[in-house]
PDB file of C-alpha atoms in Angstrom:
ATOM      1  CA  UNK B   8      80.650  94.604  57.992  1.00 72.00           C
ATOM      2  CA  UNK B   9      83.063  97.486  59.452  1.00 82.00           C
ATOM      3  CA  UNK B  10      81.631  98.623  62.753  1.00 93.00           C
ATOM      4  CA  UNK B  11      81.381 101.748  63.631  1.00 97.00           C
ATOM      5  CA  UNK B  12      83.659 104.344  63.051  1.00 97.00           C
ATOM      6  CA  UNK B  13      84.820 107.329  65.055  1.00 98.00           C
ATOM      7  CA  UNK B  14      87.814 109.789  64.392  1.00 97.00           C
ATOM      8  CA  UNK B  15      89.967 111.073  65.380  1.00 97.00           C
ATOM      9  CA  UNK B  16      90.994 109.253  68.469  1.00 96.00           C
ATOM     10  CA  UNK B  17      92.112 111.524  70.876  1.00 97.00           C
ATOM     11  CA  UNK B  18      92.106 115.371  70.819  1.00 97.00           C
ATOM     12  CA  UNK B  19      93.786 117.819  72.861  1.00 98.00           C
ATOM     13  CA  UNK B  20      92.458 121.526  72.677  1.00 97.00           C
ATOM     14  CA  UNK B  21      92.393 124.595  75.242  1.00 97.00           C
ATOM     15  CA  UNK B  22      89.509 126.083  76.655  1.00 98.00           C
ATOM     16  CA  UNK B  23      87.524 128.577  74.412  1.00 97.00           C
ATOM     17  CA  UNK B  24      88.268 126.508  70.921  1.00 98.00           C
ATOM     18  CA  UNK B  25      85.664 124.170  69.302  1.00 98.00           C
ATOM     19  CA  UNK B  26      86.115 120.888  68.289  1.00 98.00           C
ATOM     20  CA  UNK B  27      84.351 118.468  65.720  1.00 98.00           C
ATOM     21  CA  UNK B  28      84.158 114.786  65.921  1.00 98.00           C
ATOM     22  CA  UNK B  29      82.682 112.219  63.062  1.00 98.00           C
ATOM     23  CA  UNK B  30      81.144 109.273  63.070  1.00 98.00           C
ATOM     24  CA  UNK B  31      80.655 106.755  60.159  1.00 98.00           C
ATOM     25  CA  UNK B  32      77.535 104.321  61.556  1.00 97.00           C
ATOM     26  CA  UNK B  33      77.829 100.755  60.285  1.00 96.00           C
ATOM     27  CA  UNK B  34      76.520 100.072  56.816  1.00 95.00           C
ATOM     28  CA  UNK B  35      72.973 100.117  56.532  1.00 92.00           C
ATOM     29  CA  UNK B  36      72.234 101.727  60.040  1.00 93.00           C
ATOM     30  CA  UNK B  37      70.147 104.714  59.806  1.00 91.00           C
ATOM     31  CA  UNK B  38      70.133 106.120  63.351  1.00 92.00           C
ATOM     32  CA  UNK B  39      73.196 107.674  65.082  1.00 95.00           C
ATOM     33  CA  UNK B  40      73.108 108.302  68.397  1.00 95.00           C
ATOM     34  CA  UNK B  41      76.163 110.471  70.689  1.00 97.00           C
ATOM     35  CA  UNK B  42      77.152 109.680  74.069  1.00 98.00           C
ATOM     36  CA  UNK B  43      79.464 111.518  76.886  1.00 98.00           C
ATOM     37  CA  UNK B  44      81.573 109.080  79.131  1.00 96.00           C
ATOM     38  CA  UNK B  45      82.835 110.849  82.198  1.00 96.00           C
ATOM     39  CA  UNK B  46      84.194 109.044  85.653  1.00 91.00           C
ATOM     40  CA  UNK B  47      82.117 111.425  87.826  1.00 89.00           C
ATOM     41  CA  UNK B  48      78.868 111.372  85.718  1.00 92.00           C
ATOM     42  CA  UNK B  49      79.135 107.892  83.353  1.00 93.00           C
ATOM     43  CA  UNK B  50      77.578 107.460  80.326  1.00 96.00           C
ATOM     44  CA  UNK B  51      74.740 110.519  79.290  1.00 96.00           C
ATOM     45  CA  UNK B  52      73.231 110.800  76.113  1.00 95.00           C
ATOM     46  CA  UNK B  53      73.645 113.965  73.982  1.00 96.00           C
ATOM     47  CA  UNK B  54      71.409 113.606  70.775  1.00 93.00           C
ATOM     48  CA  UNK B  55      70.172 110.982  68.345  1.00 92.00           C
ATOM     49  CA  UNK B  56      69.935 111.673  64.783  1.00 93.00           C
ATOM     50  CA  UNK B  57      67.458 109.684  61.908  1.00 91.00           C
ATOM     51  CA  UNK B  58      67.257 110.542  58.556  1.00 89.00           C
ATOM     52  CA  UNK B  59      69.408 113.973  59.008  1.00 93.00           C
ATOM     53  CA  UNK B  60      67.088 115.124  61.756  1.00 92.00           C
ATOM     54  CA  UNK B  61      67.130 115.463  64.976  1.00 91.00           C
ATOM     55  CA  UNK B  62      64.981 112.580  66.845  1.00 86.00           C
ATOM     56  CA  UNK B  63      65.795 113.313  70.574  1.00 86.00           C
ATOM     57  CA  UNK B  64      68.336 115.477  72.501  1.00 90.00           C
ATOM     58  CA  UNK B  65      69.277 115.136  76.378  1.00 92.00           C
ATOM     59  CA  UNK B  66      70.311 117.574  78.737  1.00 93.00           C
ATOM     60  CA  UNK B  67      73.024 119.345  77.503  1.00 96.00           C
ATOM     61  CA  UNK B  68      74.010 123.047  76.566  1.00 96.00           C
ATOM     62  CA  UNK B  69      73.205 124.453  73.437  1.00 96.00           C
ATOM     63  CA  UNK B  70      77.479 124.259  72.706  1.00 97.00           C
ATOM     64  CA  UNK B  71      76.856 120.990  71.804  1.00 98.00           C
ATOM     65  CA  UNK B  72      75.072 120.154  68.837  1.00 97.00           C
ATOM     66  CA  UNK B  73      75.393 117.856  65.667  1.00 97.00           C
ATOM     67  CA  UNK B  74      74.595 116.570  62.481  1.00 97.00           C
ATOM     68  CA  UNK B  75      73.760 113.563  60.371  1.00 97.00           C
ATOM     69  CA  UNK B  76      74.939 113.426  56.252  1.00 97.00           C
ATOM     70  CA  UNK B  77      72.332 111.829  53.532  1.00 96.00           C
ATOM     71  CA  UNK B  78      74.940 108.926  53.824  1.00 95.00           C
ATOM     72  CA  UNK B  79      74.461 108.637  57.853  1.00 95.00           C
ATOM     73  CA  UNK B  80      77.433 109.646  58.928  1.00 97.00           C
ATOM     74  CA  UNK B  81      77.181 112.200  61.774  1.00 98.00           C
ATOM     75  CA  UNK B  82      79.574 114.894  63.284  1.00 98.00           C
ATOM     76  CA  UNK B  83      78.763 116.749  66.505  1.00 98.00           C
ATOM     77  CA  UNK B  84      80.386 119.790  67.350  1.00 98.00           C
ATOM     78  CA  UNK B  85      81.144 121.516  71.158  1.00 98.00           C
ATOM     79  CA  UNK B  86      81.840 125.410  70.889  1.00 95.00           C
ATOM     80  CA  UNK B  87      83.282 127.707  73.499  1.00 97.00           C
ATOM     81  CA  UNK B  88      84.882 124.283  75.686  1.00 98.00           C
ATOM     82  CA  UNK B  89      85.313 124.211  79.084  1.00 97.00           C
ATOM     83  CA  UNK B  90      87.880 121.716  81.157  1.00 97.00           C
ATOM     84  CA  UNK B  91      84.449 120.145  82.044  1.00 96.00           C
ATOM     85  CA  UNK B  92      83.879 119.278  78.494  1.00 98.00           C
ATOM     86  CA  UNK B  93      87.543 116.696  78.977  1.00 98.00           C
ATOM     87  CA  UNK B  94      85.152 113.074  78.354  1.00 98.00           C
ATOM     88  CA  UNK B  95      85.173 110.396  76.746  1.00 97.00           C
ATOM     89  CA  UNK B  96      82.759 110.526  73.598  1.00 98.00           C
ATOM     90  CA  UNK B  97      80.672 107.986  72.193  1.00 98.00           C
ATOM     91  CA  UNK B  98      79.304 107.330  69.049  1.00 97.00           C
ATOM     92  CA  UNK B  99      76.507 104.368  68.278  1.00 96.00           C
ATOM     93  CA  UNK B 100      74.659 103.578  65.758  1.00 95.00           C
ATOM     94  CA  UNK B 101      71.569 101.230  64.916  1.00 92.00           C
ATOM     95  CA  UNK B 102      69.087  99.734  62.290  1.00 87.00           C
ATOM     96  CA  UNK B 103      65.651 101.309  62.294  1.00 76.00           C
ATOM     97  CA  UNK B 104      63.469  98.410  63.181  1.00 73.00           C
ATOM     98  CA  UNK B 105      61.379  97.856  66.313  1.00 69.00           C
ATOM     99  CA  UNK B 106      63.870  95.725  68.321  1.00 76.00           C
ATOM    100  CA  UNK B 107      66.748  97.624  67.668  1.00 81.00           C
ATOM    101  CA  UNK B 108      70.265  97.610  69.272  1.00 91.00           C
ATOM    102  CA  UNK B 109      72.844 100.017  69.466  1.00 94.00           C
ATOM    103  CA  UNK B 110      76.601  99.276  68.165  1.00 95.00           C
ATOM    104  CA  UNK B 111      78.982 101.351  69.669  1.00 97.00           C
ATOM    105  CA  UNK B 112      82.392 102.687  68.611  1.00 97.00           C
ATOM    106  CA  UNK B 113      85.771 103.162  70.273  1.00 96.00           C
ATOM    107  CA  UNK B 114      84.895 106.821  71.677  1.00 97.00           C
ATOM    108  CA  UNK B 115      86.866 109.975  70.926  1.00 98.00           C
ATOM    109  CA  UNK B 116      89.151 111.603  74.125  1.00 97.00           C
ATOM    110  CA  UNK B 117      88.613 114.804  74.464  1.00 98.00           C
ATOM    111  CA  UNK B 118      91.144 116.640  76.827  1.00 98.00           C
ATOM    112  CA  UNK B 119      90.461 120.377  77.351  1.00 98.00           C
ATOM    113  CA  UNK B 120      93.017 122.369  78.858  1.00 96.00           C
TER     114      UNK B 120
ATOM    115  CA  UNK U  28      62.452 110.899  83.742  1.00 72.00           C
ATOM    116  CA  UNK U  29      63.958 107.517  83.504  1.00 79.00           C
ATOM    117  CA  UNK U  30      66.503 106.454  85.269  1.00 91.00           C
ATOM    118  CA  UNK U  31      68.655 103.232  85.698  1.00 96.00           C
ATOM    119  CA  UNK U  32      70.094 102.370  89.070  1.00 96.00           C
ATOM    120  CA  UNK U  33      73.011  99.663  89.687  1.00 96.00           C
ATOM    121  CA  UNK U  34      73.523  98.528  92.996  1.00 87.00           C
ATOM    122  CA  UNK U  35      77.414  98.068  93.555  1.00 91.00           C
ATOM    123  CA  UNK U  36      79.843 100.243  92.234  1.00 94.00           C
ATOM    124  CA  UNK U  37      83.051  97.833  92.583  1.00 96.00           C
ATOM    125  CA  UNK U  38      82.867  94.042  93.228  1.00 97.00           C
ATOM    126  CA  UNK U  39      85.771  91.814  93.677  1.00 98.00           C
ATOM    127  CA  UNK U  40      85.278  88.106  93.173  1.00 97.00           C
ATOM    128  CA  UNK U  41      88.111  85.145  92.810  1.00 97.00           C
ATOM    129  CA  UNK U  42      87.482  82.544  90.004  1.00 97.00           C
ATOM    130  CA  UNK U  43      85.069  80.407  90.124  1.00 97.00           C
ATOM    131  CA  UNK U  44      83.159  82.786  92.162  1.00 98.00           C
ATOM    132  CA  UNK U  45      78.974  83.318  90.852  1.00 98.00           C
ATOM    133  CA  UNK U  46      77.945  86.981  90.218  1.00 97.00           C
ATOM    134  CA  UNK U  47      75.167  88.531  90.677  1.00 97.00           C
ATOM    135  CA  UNK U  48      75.063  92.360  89.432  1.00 97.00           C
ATOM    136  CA  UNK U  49      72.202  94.345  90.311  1.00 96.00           C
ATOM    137  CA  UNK U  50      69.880  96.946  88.396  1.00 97.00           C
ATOM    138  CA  UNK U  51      67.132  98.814  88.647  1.00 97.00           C
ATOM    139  CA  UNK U  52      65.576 100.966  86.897  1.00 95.00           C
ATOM    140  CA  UNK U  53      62.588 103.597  86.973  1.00 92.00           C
ATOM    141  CA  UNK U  54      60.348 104.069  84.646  1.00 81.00           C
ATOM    142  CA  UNK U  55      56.289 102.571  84.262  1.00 72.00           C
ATOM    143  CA  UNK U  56      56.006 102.127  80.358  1.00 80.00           C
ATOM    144  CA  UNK U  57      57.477  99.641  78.299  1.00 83.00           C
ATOM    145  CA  UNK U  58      60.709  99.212  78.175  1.00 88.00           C
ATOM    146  CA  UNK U  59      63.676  97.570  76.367  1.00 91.00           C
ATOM    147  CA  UNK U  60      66.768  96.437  78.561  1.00 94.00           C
ATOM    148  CA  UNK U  61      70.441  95.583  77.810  1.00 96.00           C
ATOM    149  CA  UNK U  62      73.792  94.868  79.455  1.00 98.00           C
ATOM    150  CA  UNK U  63      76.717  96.085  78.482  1.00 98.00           C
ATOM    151  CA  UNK U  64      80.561  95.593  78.911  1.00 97.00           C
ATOM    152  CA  UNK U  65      83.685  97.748  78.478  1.00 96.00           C
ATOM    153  CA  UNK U  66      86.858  95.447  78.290  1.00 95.00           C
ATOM    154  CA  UNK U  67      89.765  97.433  79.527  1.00 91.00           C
ATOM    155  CA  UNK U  68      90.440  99.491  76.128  1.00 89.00           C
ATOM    156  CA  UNK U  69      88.115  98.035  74.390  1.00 92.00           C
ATOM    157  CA  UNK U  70      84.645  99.750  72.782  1.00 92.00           C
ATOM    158  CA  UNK U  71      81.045  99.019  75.024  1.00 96.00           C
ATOM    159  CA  UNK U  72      80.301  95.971  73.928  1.00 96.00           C
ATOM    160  CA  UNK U  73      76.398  94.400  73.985  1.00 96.00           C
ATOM    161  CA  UNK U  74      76.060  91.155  76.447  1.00 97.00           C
ATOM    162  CA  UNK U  75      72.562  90.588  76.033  1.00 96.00           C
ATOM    163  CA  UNK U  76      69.352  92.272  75.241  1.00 95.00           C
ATOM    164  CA  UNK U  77      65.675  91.967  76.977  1.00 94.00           C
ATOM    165  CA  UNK U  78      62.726  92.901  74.236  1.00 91.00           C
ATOM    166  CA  UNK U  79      59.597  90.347  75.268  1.00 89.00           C
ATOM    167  CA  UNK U  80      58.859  87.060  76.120  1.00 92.00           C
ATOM    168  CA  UNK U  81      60.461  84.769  78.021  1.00 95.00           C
ATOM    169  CA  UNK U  82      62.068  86.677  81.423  1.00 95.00           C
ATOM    170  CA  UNK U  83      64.857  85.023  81.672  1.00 97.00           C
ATOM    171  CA  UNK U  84      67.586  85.782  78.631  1.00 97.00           C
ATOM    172  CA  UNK U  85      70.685  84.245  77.964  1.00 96.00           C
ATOM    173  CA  UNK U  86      73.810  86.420  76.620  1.00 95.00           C
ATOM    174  CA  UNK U  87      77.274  85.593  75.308  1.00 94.00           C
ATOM    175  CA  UNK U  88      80.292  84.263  77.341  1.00 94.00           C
ATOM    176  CA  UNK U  89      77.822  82.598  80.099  1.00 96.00           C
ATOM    177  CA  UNK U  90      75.991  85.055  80.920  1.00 97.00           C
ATOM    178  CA  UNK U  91      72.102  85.627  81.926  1.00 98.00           C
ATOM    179  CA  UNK U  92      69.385  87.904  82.985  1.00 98.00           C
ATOM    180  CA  UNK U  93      66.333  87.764  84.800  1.00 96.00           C
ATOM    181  CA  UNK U  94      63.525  90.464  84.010  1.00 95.00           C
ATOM    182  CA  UNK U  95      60.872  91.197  86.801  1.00 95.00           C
ATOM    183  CA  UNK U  96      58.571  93.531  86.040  1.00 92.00           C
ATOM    184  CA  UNK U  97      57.192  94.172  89.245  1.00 92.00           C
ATOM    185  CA  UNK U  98      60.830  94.732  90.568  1.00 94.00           C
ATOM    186  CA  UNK U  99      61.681  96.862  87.714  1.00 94.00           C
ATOM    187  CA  UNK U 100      64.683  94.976  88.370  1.00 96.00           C
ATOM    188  CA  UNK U 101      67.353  93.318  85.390  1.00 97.00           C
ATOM    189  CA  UNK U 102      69.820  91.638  86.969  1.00 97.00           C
ATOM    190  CA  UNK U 103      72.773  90.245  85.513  1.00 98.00           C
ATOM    191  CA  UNK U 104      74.313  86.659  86.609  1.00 98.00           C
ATOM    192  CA  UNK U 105      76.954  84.244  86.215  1.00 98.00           C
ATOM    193  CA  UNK U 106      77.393  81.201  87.850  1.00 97.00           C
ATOM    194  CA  UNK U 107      81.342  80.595  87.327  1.00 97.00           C
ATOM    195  CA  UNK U 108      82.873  84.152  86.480  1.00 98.00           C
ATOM    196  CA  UNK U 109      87.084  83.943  84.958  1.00 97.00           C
ATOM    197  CA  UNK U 110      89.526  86.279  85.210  1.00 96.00           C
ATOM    198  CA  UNK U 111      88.706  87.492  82.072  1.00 96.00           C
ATOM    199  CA  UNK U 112      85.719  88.741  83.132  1.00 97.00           C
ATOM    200  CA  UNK U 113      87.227  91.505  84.459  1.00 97.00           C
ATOM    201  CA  UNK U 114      85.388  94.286  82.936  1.00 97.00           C
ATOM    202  CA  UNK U 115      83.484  97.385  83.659  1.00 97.00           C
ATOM    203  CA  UNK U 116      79.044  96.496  83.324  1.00 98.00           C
ATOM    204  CA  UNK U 117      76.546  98.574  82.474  1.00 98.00           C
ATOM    205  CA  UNK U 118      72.435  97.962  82.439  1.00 97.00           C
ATOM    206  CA  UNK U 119      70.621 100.569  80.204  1.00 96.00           C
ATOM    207  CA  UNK U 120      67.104 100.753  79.206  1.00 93.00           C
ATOM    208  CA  UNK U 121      65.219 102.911  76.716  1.00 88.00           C
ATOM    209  CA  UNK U 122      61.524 103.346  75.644  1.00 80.00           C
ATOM    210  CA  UNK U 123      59.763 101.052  73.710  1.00 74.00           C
ATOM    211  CA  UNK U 124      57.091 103.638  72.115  1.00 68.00           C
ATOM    212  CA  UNK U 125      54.592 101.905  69.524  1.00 56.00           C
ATOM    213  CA  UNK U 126      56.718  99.291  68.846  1.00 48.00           C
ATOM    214  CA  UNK U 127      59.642 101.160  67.462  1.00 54.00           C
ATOM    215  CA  UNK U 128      62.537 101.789  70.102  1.00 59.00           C
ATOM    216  CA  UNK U 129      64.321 104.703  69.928  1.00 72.00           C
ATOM    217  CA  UNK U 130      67.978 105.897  70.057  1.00 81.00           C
ATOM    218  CA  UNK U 131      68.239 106.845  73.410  1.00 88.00           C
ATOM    219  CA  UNK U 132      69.389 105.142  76.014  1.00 92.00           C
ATOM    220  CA  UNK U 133      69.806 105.306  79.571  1.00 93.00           C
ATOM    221  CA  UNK U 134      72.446 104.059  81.823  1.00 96.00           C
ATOM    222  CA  UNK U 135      73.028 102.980  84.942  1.00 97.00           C
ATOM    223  CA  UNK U 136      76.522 103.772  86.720  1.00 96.00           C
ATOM    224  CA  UNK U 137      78.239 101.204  86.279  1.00 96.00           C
ATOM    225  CA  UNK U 138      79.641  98.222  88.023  1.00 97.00           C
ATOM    226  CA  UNK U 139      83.660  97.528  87.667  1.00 97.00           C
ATOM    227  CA  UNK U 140      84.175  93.684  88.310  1.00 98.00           C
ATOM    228  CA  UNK U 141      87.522  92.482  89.074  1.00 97.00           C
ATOM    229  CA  UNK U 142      88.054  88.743  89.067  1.00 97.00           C
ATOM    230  CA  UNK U 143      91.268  87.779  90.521  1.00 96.00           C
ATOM    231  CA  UNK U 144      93.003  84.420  89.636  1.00 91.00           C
TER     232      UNK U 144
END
């Protein structure tokens, strides 16, 4: 099976813009779940999505938000960035079953300037 | 709110060396741990995985865990580490509600090891 999938790779945009990132789970895995990697703060959950709905959130501003597609691929979005927004993100998915495990993918950069 | 604690943020070992990486976390239901690894440019990969049952759980590439609940502690060992260990750990937990885990996990900070030849 492909793992997971996350494009594009690296980004560069200026403060003020919005960006969107995807995420294609791996085959079969219902539940996608978004991470931020930072050096100062490390890894932070944004939002976990199941069956095109929202299942949790963390602590985040409302500028970042996301979606999940009938076919489980997900996209999350971050209006209005800030240089503080600059991370590392991470996409994972899983299978919906009681012990399940999360499979991550490569990340997108994100460098605001 | 849970939280996941890791006890040294860089350790430096030479070959051969055993490791012992630290974690804690904070939280009183039940929970579901895991270690992690990020490979210098390489995705988070999983290393092993703590559910139920027997404590003590054995990973890939040599590596183990020991569970104590009453420590709230998952520590991560090796008795021999390589250089190619050389990677960046991370313990994370999440919530084991009713059986069904959810999508949300919590990590400690990190440990970077580097193993030198």
């Amino acid at each position: 099976k492909a793992g997971v999938t996350q494009t594009p790779r690296y980004l560069i945009k200026t403060r003020g813009q919005q960006v969107t990132l995807s995420c294609s789970p791996i085959s079969g895995h219902r539940s996608v779940s978004w991470y931020q990697q930072t050096p100062g703060q490390g890894l932070q959950f944004l939002f976990e999505y199941f069956s095109e709905t929202q299942r949790n959130k963390g602590n985040f501003p409302g500028r970042f938000s996301g979606r999940q597609f009938s076919n489980s691929r997900s996209e999350m979005n971050v209006s209005t960035l800030e240089l503080g927004d600059s991370a590392l993100y991470l996409c994972a998915s899983s299978e919906e079953i009681a012990k399940n495990i999360q499979y991550f993918g490569a990340g997108t950069r994100l460098s605001v300037l | 709110a849970q939280s996941v604690s890791q006890h040294n943020h860089h350790v430096i070992l030479s070959e051969a060396a055993s490791l012992e990486l630290g974690c804690n976390y904070s939280y009183g239901g039940t929970v579901n741990l895991f270690w992690y690894v990020q490979y210098p440019g390489q995705h988070l990969q999983l290393l092993l995985k703590y559910f139920s049952g027997d404590p003590l759980v054995k990973g890939i590439k040599g590596f183990e865990a020991e569970f104590i609940k009453s420590k709230f502690s998952f520590n991560l060992r090796k008795p021999s580490v390589q250089w190619s260990d050389t990677a960046e750990y991370f313990c994370a937990v999440n919530l084991n509600a009713g059986g069904t885990s959810y999508g949300k996990l919590t990590f400690g900070q990190g440990t970077i090891l580097t193993v030198h030849p």
